[in-house]
Amino acid sequence: MTSKHHHARTARASGILSVLALLAGPCPAQTTKVVWQTDNKHTLEANAFPWGSQGVRYQTIIDKAVIGGSKVRIQDVMVSGVQVPAEIQYADIEIRMGATGESVPVADWTRNNPASTTVYRGPMRIRFVPGQWNGIGLPLPFDFTPTTARPNLCFEVIVWKALVPSTFQTNFYFPQSDTQIHRAYLYRWVQGGGASNTTAPDTSSESGAKIGLLLEGGAFVTVGTGCTGSGSNQPLAILSPGAPTQGTKQTVHLTGALPGSHAMLCFGVTLGGQGPVTLPLELGPYGAPNCVLWVPPVHVAGAVVDATGAARHDVVIPPGTAGFRVFLQWWDLDAKANALGLTFSDYATLIVGR
């Protein structure tokens, strides 16, 4: 991400970290709303687009009536899996959105998304669970502002590079799809030249990916499993009591840590790295096989692990922070686990809602 939009939000998000420990006054919570393209039913078939094929470019158009026809903040994107549970790690994925005058995709990338905004580009890991909707942890929100000429939303994904597990091919089928969803796509668009590829998209079929859009509300999205400790435990992060909103207190839990050890909850403001370090960073060369550093430790909070392998840290979210993101990952001191003496949890994206 190199846009001014990203840098401005990163700077403001960094400011959140300095006040997370302050007690915030009460703030009315807004009910989380998810709208669906096309519905929230776990039916129909698996489809590669837009999440499953390396090199694909994909566009779909969501009617204003689905979103509500007025300005709204899109906080996250919901996906559901089919066939088998899987987590796909993307080395480089781009998500674009924009207002459009088209009602269904046509064979012209620019006409479909004439006011395109790159909401996010970079590494990401997405979990697909059959029969369950999960957020992707969208690293930045998108403020959708429809106009009379462009009343609908174009949602676009480009998979520049996926770190596909060896058991899968580069064309893998996990997201739910619906034969009623129109789509524009070009398989292997990236390999054909990427940004310089002027080939028109294919709009001959209607089998687009089903998605949900989280509007205004908060979310806590976790992915990964953590790396194994000396007691065959795997540290995991959990949030309670639910979707985080401004002016509330949330508790970030750690489970599966070494009983009686000390842990650190690391807060970051980006998934892409900090300074000279490029994230995610595989820690095998540093003495921690199968461990991954996802979050740069801009801010660290300590915690003592109890006899059950659990710890907690309370986070108070100040008012006026709706839309901000904080990325979290637990580190656990476990001298016998590996040469580095640390194990790491999954990582979480905390999205602040209204």
CSV table of C-alpha atoms in Angstrom, one decimal, residues 30-34 214-218 243 245:
chain,number,residue,atom,x,y,z
A,30,GLN,CA,-24.7,0.6,16.4
A,31,THR,CA,-26.1,-2.7,15.5
A,32,THR,CA,-23.9,-4.6,13.1
A,33,LYS,CA,-25.4,-4.9,9.6
A,34,VAL,CA,-24.3,-7.3,6.9
A,214,LEU,CA,-20.1,-5.5,6.9
A,215,LEU,CA,-21.5,-2.0,7.1
A,216,GLU,CA,-20.4,0.4,9.9
A,217,GLY,CA,-20.0,-2.4,12.6
A,218,GLY,CA,-16.9,-3.7,14.2
A,243,ALA,CA,-17.7,-7.0,17.9
A,245,THR,CA,-17.2,-0.6,19.0
